[in-house]
Coordinates of C-alpha atoms in Angstrom, one line a residue:
Q1 CA -151.1 -120.2 -5.5
K2 CA -147.6 -119.2 -6.5
G3 CA -146.0 -116.8 -4.0
T4 CA -148.4 -117.6 -1.2
H5 CA -148.4 -120.0 1.8
E6 CA -152.1 -120.7 1.7
G7 CA -152.8 -124.5 1.8
L8 CA -149.2 -125.5 2.0
M9 CA -149.7 -127.5 5.2
D10 CA -153.1 -129.1 4.6
E11 CA -153.4 -132.8 4.8
S12 CA -153.3 -134.2 1.2
E13 CA -155.4 -137.1 -0.1
Y14 CA -152.1 -139.0 -0.7
A15 CA -150.9 -138.6 2.9
W16 CA -154.3 -139.5 4.4
F17 CA -154.5 -142.8 2.5
R18 CA -150.8 -143.7 3.1
D19 CA -151.2 -143.2 6.9
Q20 CA -154.5 -144.9 7.2
V21 CA -153.1 -148.0 5.4
G22 CA -150.1 -147.8 7.7
V23 CA -152.3 -147.9 10.8
L24 CA -154.0 -151.1 9.4
V25 CA -150.7 -152.8 9.1
S26 CA -150.3 -152.9 12.9
Q27 CA -153.5 -154.9 13.0
F28 CA -152.2 -157.3 10.3
K29 CA -149.1 -157.8 12.4
A30 CA -151.1 -158.4 15.6
N31 CA -153.1 -161.1 13.8
Q32 CA -149.9 -162.7 12.4
L33 CA -151.3 -162.7 8.9
D34 CA -149.2 -164.4 6.2
K35 CA -150.8 -162.8 3.1
I36 CA -152.8 -159.7 2.4
E37 CA -154.9 -159.1 -0.7
I38 CA -156.0 -155.6 -1.6
N39 CA -158.7 -155.0 -4.1
F40 CA -158.6 -151.5 -5.6
N41 CA -162.0 -150.7 -7.1
E42 CA -162.5 -147.3 -8.8
A43 CA -159.5 -145.9 -7.0
S44 CA -157.3 -143.2 -8.5
E45 CA -153.6 -143.7 -9.1
V46 CA -152.8 -141.3 -6.3
I47 CA -154.7 -143.5 -3.8
V48 CA -153.2 -146.7 -5.1
R49 CA -149.7 -145.3 -4.9
A50 CA -150.4 -144.0 -1.4
C51 CA -151.6 -147.4 -0.2
I52 CA -148.6 -149.2 -1.6
V53 CA -146.2 -146.8 -0.1
G54 CA -148.0 -146.8 3.3
F55 CA -148.1 -150.6 3.4
E56 CA -144.4 -150.9 2.7
L57 CA -143.4 -148.2 5.2
A58 CA -145.5 -149.6 8.0
A59 CA -144.2 -153.2 7.4
Y60 CA -140.7 -152.0 8.3
N61 CA -139.2 -153.6 11.5
F62 CA -135.6 -152.8 12.4
L63 CA -134.9 -156.0 14.3
N64 CA -136.3 -158.2 11.6
I65 CA -134.0 -156.7 9.0
Y66 CA -131.0 -156.5 11.4
N67 CA -131.4 -160.1 12.5
K68 CA -132.4 -161.2 8.9
I69 CA -135.7 -162.5 10.0
S70 CA -138.4 -162.8 7.4
T71 CA -141.6 -161.0 8.3
K72 CA -145.0 -162.6 8.5
I73 CA -146.5 -160.1 6.0
S74 CA -144.3 -161.2 3.2
V75 CA -146.6 -161.1 0.1
L76 CA -148.5 -158.1 -1.3
N77 CA -151.1 -159.3 -3.8
L78 CA -152.8 -156.5 -5.6
V79 CA -156.1 -157.5 -7.3
L80 CA -156.6 -154.8 -9.9
A81 CA -160.3 -154.0 -10.6
E82 CA -161.4 -153.4 -14.1
D83 CA -162.0 -149.6 -14.0
S84 CA -161.0 -146.6 -16.0
L85 CA -157.5 -146.6 -14.5
A86 CA -156.8 -150.3 -14.5
H87 CA -154.6 -150.0 -17.6
K88 CA -152.3 -147.6 -15.8
I89 CA -152.1 -149.5 -12.5
N90 CA -150.0 -152.4 -13.6
R91 CA -147.0 -154.2 -12.2
S92 CA -144.7 -151.4 -13.5
F93 CA -146.8 -148.9 -11.5
I94 CA -146.7 -151.0 -8.4
E95 CA -142.9 -151.5 -8.7
S96 CA -142.3 -147.8 -9.1
S97 CA -144.4 -147.1 -6.0
L98 CA -142.5 -149.7 -4.1
I99 CA -139.2 -148.2 -5.1
E100 CA -140.3 -144.9 -3.6
A101 CA -141.1 -146.6 -0.4
R102 CA -137.8 -148.6 -0.4
S103 CA -135.8 -145.4 -0.9
T104 CA -137.4 -144.0 2.3
Q105 CA -136.8 -147.3 4.1
L106 CA -133.1 -147.2 3.2
A107 CA -132.8 -143.7 4.7
R108 CA -134.7 -144.9 7.8
H109 CA -132.7 -148.0 8.3
L110 CA -129.3 -146.3 7.9
V111 CA -130.3 -143.8 10.6
N112 CA -131.4 -146.7 12.9
L113 CA -128.2 -148.7 12.6
P114 CA -125.9 -148.3 15.6
P115 CA -122.8 -146.1 15.4
N116 CA -120.5 -148.9 16.3
E117 CA -121.4 -150.4 12.9
I118 CA -122.0 -147.3 10.8
N119 CA -119.0 -145.0 10.1
P120 CA -117.5 -143.4 6.9
A121 CA -115.8 -146.7 6.0
T122 CA -118.7 -149.0 6.4
I123 CA -121.0 -146.7 4.5
E124 CA -118.6 -146.8 1.6
T125 CA -118.6 -150.6 1.7
M126 CA -122.4 -150.7 1.9
I127 CA -122.7 -148.5 -1.2
K128 CA -120.2 -150.5 -3.2
K129 CA -121.4 -154.0 -2.2
E130 CA -124.9 -154.0 -0.8
L131 CA -127.1 -151.5 -2.5
N132 CA -127.5 -153.2 -5.9
F133 CA -125.9 -150.4 -7.9
S134 CA -123.8 -152.8 -10.0
K135 CA -126.2 -152.9 -13.0
Q136 CA -126.2 -149.1 -13.2
V137 CA -122.4 -148.9 -12.8
Q138 CA -121.9 -151.4 -15.6
A139 CA -124.3 -149.5 -17.8
K140 CA -122.3 -146.4 -17.1
T141 CA -125.3 -144.4 -15.9
L142 CA -123.8 -144.3 -12.3
K143 CA -120.2 -143.7 -11.3
I144 CA -119.1 -143.9 -7.7
N145 CA -116.2 -141.8 -6.6
I146 CA -114.7 -142.0 -3.1
W147 CA -112.4 -139.3 -1.8
D148 CA -110.5 -140.5 1.2
H149 CA -108.7 -138.3 3.8
K150 CA -105.6 -138.0 1.6
K151 CA -107.7 -136.8 -1.4
L152 CA -109.6 -134.4 0.9
A153 CA -106.2 -132.9 2.0
K154 CA -105.1 -132.6 -1.6
E155 CA -108.3 -130.7 -2.4
N156 CA -107.8 -128.4 0.6
M157 CA -111.0 -129.6 2.3
N158 CA -109.6 -128.6 5.6
L159 CA -113.0 -128.0 7.3
H160 CA -114.2 -131.5 6.5
L161 CA -110.9 -133.0 7.7
A162 CA -111.0 -130.9 10.9
V163 CA -114.3 -132.5 12.0
G164 CA -113.0 -136.0 11.6
R165 CA -109.6 -135.4 13.3
G166 CA -110.6 -137.0 16.6
A167 CA -112.1 -140.2 15.1
E168 CA -110.5 -143.6 14.6
I169 CA -112.0 -143.8 11.1
P170 CA -111.0 -140.9 8.9
P171 CA -113.6 -138.8 7.0
R172 CA -114.4 -139.2 3.4
M173 CA -116.6 -137.9 0.6
V174 CA -118.8 -140.2 -1.5
H175 CA -119.9 -138.9 -4.9
L176 CA -122.6 -140.8 -6.8
K177 CA -122.6 -139.3 -10.3
Y178 CA -125.9 -140.3 -12.1
R179 CA -126.2 -139.6 -15.8
P180 CA -129.2 -141.2 -17.5
K181 CA -128.8 -142.6 -21.0
K182 CA -130.0 -140.3 -23.7
T183 CA -132.7 -141.8 -25.9
A184 CA -134.5 -140.6 -29.0
E185 CA -137.7 -140.3 -27.0
K186 CA -136.3 -137.7 -24.6
S187 CA -137.0 -134.1 -25.4
T188 CA -134.3 -131.6 -26.2
K189 CA -135.2 -129.8 -23.0
K190 CA -134.5 -132.9 -20.8
S191 CA -131.2 -133.6 -22.5
T192 CA -129.9 -130.1 -22.0
L193 CA -131.0 -129.5 -18.4
K194 CA -128.0 -129.1 -16.0
P195 CA -127.6 -131.5 -13.2
I196 CA -129.1 -131.2 -9.7
A197 CA -126.6 -131.7 -6.9
F198 CA -127.6 -133.1 -3.5
V199 CA -125.3 -132.8 -0.5
G200 CA -126.0 -134.7 2.7
K201 CA -124.5 -134.2 6.1
G202 CA -123.1 -137.6 7.2
I203 CA -121.9 -137.2 10.8
T204 CA -122.1 -140.9 11.8
F205 CA -122.0 -140.0 15.4
D206 CA -121.7 -136.6 17.1
T207 CA -120.3 -136.2 20.6
G208 CA -120.1 -132.5 20.1
G209 CA -116.3 -132.7 20.0
L210 CA -114.4 -130.8 22.8
D211 CA -117.6 -128.7 23.2
I212 CA -119.1 -132.0 24.3
K213 CA -122.8 -132.5 24.5
P214 CA -124.5 -133.5 27.7
S215 CA -125.6 -137.2 27.8
S216 CA -129.2 -136.2 27.0
G217 CA -128.1 -134.3 23.9
M218 CA -125.9 -137.2 22.7
R219 CA -128.5 -140.0 23.0
L220 CA -129.9 -139.8 19.5
M221 CA -126.7 -138.6 17.7
K222 CA -126.5 -141.7 15.6
K223 CA -129.2 -139.8 13.6
D224 CA -126.7 -137.0 12.7
M225 CA -126.1 -138.7 9.4
G226 CA -129.8 -138.4 8.5
G227 CA -129.0 -136.0 5.7
A228 CA -126.5 -138.3 4.0
A229 CA -129.0 -141.2 4.5
A230 CA -131.7 -139.2 2.7
V231 CA -129.4 -138.3 -0.2
L232 CA -128.4 -142.0 -0.5
G233 CA -132.2 -142.8 -0.6
L234 CA -132.7 -140.3 -3.4
A235 CA -129.8 -141.8 -5.3
Y236 CA -131.4 -145.3 -4.9
W237 CA -134.7 -143.9 -6.3
A238 CA -133.1 -142.1 -9.2
V239 CA -131.0 -145.0 -10.5
H240 CA -133.7 -147.7 -10.0
T241 CA -136.4 -145.6 -11.7
N242 CA -134.2 -144.5 -14.5
Y243 CA -134.8 -140.8 -13.6
E244 CA -134.5 -138.7 -16.7
R245 CA -132.3 -135.9 -15.4
A246 CA -128.7 -135.9 -14.4
C247 CA -128.1 -135.7 -10.7
D248 CA -125.1 -135.8 -8.4
F249 CA -125.4 -137.2 -4.9
Y250 CA -122.7 -136.2 -2.4
L251 CA -122.2 -137.7 1.1
A252 CA -120.1 -135.6 3.5
L253 CA -119.0 -138.3 6.0
A254 CA -117.1 -138.0 9.3
E255 CA -117.4 -138.8 12.9
N256 CA -117.2 -135.9 15.5
S257 CA -115.3 -137.5 18.4
V258 CA -113.2 -136.4 21.4
D259 CA -109.5 -137.1 21.1
A260 CA -106.1 -135.4 21.6
K261 CA -106.2 -134.6 17.8
A262 CA -109.8 -133.2 17.8
M263 CA -110.3 -129.7 16.6
R264 CA -110.4 -127.0 19.3
P265 CA -112.4 -123.8 19.8
S266 CA -110.2 -120.9 18.3
D267 CA -108.5 -123.2 15.7
L268 CA -108.3 -121.7 12.2
Y269 CA -108.9 -123.7 9.1
R270 CA -109.0 -122.6 5.5
S271 CA -111.9 -124.0 3.5
R272 CA -111.7 -125.4 -0.1
A273 CA -113.5 -122.2 -1.2
G274 CA -110.7 -120.1 0.3
F275 CA -112.5 -118.7 3.3
L276 CA -110.5 -118.8 6.6
V277 CA -112.9 -120.1 9.3
E278 CA -112.4 -119.8 13.1
I279 CA -113.8 -122.7 15.1
D280 CA -116.1 -121.1 17.7
N281 CA -117.9 -124.2 18.7
T282 CA -116.8 -127.8 17.8
D283 CA -120.5 -128.9 18.0
A284 CA -121.3 -126.7 15.0
E285 CA -119.6 -129.4 12.8
G286 CA -122.2 -130.3 10.3
R287 CA -121.9 -127.0 8.4
L288 CA -118.1 -127.5 8.2
V289 CA -118.3 -130.8 6.3
L290 CA -121.2 -129.5 4.1
A291 CA -119.3 -126.3 3.3
D292 CA -116.3 -128.1 1.7
V293 CA -118.4 -130.7 -0.1
M294 CA -120.9 -128.0 -1.4
D295 CA -117.9 -126.2 -2.9
V296 CA -116.9 -129.4 -4.7
A297 CA -120.5 -129.6 -6.2
A298 CA -120.6 -125.9 -7.0
T299 CA -117.3 -125.8 -8.9
Q300 CA -118.0 -128.6 -11.3
K301 CA -117.5 -127.5 -14.9
G302 CA -119.1 -127.9 -18.3
N303 CA -122.0 -130.4 -18.5
D304 CA -121.4 -131.3 -14.9
E305 CA -122.0 -127.8 -13.6
P306 CA -125.2 -128.0 -11.4
E307 CA -128.2 -125.7 -11.9
I308 CA -129.4 -126.3 -8.3
I309 CA -127.6 -127.4 -5.1
V310 CA -129.7 -128.9 -2.4
D311 CA -128.1 -129.7 1.0
I312 CA -129.9 -131.9 3.5
A313 CA -128.8 -131.9 7.1
T314 CA -129.8 -132.6 10.7
L315 CA -128.2 -129.2 11.3
T316 CA -129.7 -127.4 14.3
G317 CA -131.8 -127.9 17.4
A318 CA -133.1 -124.4 16.8
I319 CA -135.2 -125.4 13.9
K320 CA -137.0 -128.0 16.0
V321 CA -137.7 -125.4 18.6
A322 CA -139.2 -123.2 15.9
L323 CA -141.1 -125.7 13.8
G324 CA -141.3 -128.9 15.8
A325 CA -140.2 -132.4 14.7
D326 CA -142.5 -132.8 11.7
V327 CA -141.9 -129.6 9.7
I328 CA -138.6 -129.2 7.8
G329 CA -136.9 -125.8 7.9
L330 CA -136.4 -124.6 4.3
F331 CA -133.9 -121.9 3.4
T332 CA -133.3 -120.9 -0.2
N333 CA -132.1 -118.0 -2.3
D334 CA -134.7 -118.6 -5.0
D335 CA -138.5 -117.9 -4.6
E336 CA -139.6 -120.3 -7.3
L337 CA -137.6 -123.1 -5.8
A338 CA -139.2 -122.4 -2.4
T339 CA -142.7 -122.6 -3.8
Q340 CA -141.9 -125.8 -5.7
M341 CA -140.5 -127.5 -2.6
Q342 CA -143.3 -126.4 -0.3
L343 CA -145.9 -127.7 -2.7
S344 CA -144.1 -131.0 -3.1
G345 CA -143.9 -131.4 0.7
Q346 CA -147.6 -130.6 1.1
S347 CA -148.6 -133.1 -1.5
V348 CA -147.0 -136.1 0.3
G349 CA -147.6 -134.9 3.8
E350 CA -143.9 -134.2 4.5
W351 CA -144.1 -130.5 5.2
N352 CA -141.4 -127.9 4.9
W353 CA -141.7 -124.2 5.7
R354 CA -139.6 -121.4 4.2
M355 CA -137.5 -119.5 6.8
P356 CA -135.9 -116.1 6.3
L357 CA -132.2 -115.6 5.4
V358 CA -131.7 -112.5 7.5
Q359 CA -128.4 -111.3 6.2
K360 CA -127.6 -108.9 9.1
Y361 CA -127.5 -112.0 11.4
F362 CA -124.3 -113.1 9.7
G363 CA -122.6 -110.4 11.7
G364 CA -122.9 -112.7 14.7
M365 CA -120.2 -114.9 13.1
S366 CA -117.7 -112.1 12.6
S367 CA -114.2 -112.9 13.8
H368 CA -111.1 -110.9 14.7
F369 CA -108.9 -113.6 13.4
A370 CA -110.6 -115.1 10.4
D371 CA -113.1 -114.3 7.7
F372 CA -115.9 -115.6 10.0
K373 CA -116.6 -118.1 12.7
N374 CA -118.5 -121.3 12.4
S375 CA -121.3 -120.3 14.8
A376 CA -122.9 -117.3 16.5
D377 CA -124.1 -116.7 20.0
G378 CA -127.7 -115.8 20.8
F379 CA -130.9 -116.5 19.0
G380 CA -131.7 -117.5 15.4
G381 CA -129.3 -120.4 15.3
A382 CA -131.0 -122.1 12.4
I383 CA -130.7 -118.9 10.3
T384 CA -127.1 -118.3 11.1
A385 CA -126.3 -121.9 10.2
A386 CA -128.0 -121.4 6.8
L387 CA -126.2 -118.1 6.2
F388 CA -122.9 -119.9 6.8
L389 CA -123.8 -122.5 4.2
E390 CA -125.0 -119.9 1.7
K391 CA -121.4 -118.7 1.5
F392 CA -120.4 -121.9 -0.2
C393 CA -123.0 -122.3 -3.0
R394 CA -121.1 -119.8 -5.2
G395 CA -124.3 -117.9 -6.1
K396 CA -126.1 -120.9 -7.6
K397 CA -129.7 -121.7 -7.0
W398 CA -129.6 -123.3 -3.5
A399 CA -131.9 -124.8 -1.0
H400 CA -131.0 -126.0 2.5
L401 CA -133.3 -128.4 4.3
D402 CA -132.8 -128.5 8.1
I403 CA -134.4 -131.8 9.1
Y404 CA -135.0 -133.8 12.3
S405 CA -134.8 -137.2 10.6
W406 CA -136.4 -139.0 13.6
N407 CA -139.9 -140.3 14.6
D408 CA -140.3 -139.9 18.3
R409 CA -143.4 -142.1 18.4
P410 CA -145.3 -144.3 16.0
T411 CA -147.5 -142.2 13.7
G412 CA -149.4 -143.2 10.6
A413 CA -147.3 -145.2 8.2
L414 CA -144.3 -144.7 10.4
S415 CA -145.3 -147.5 12.7
T416 CA -142.1 -147.5 14.8
T417 CA -140.0 -145.1 16.7
G418 CA -136.7 -144.3 14.9
G419 CA -135.5 -143.0 11.6
S420 CA -138.2 -141.2 9.6
G421 CA -136.7 -141.0 6.2
Q422 CA -137.2 -137.3 6.1
P423 CA -137.2 -135.7 3.4
V424 CA -137.0 -138.5 0.8
Q425 CA -140.7 -138.6 -0.1
S426 CA -141.0 -134.8 -0.7
M427 CA -137.7 -134.6 -2.6
I428 CA -138.8 -137.5 -4.9
E429 CA -142.0 -135.5 -5.5
W430 CA -140.0 -132.4 -6.3
L431 CA -137.7 -134.2 -8.6
K432 CA -140.6 -135.5 -10.6
G433 CA -141.4 -131.9 -11.5
Q434 CA -137.8 -131.1 -12.6
V435 CA -137.8 -132.9 -16.0

């Protein structure tokens, strides 16, 4: 029910079937099967979609893709039973389900790729040349804008630039502007809805900067671009399903490295939004790149002004301590948005849980030399990080998803350790309700 938490972390029918099919795939692999035939008899659309997604997710193998090796399980033949739903479960339905799975796979694979190959420049190249966006670009439903470090400087995005100062490859922002074609069939409501803006943290590797991480804390930091990977997965889904609402997808890309040019504790940088920020901890870098890019999203004008801003980030270890690896920390300034997102997460088994924005905690980031610092000492680190970001949404409806983005052990449809694709599935489900 609206306004309550009851039932928001139950196992859904969709999630159960997706994960059960995923477990079966490991047996298919062990038996080196070339072809699988699935006969759906009196199954609902929800169950069929769950099985297709589960099969695709579980078939993922990083090394096979990385080494360009074809998998044994290469053909999915779906034998459609003649039942009451057969007319709906057709090839179009199957393809749309596969696109959902592939969008998650894209986010997983980007996180799994090594940091010696993934950096702000190679992500730009991948988007332009490898993600099959050309058809949408030619049709003018998708426009790809790249802001390099010179453009970032011109836009006064000094927080974003500061994070990438120590890296060999300069930072950049990627903006995928998706505008669906208006057709006569679309309702007036759909054509007048303002865009939804997604902003993803894309730290392609995080050493911690001069406040360097210990080796144990640095081991998985190739996943620190999990937010940007998820946003790119959502963009892939939107453009390949002809999603009916305008969306903007922003990737805030940088590498946080150690170098003579790297930002220092006590440095002062003025953000694009005008706030003077003191660097308290160079390892609180994700919120810096997000802050400047969120301001870009929030200040769009006219038909491009967003109704909702959603940032997605592997932001804090504190949220994992609070909620564990499987539950996303959700912070938002809008109650209805919170309920929608929690219900969407529950329905696909990718849970999120609303956390409090305790405003008095912002005092922990007070500074004698700036408007505020980029981190606070003591407890509540996930909350203070969210409060920092809230300063840059300019009062718009805003949600912040603090994700883990990693699967520590094979579970269900995620049959391998590595990138989890969090929170692509739940955000796709949420987007379906926004038209």
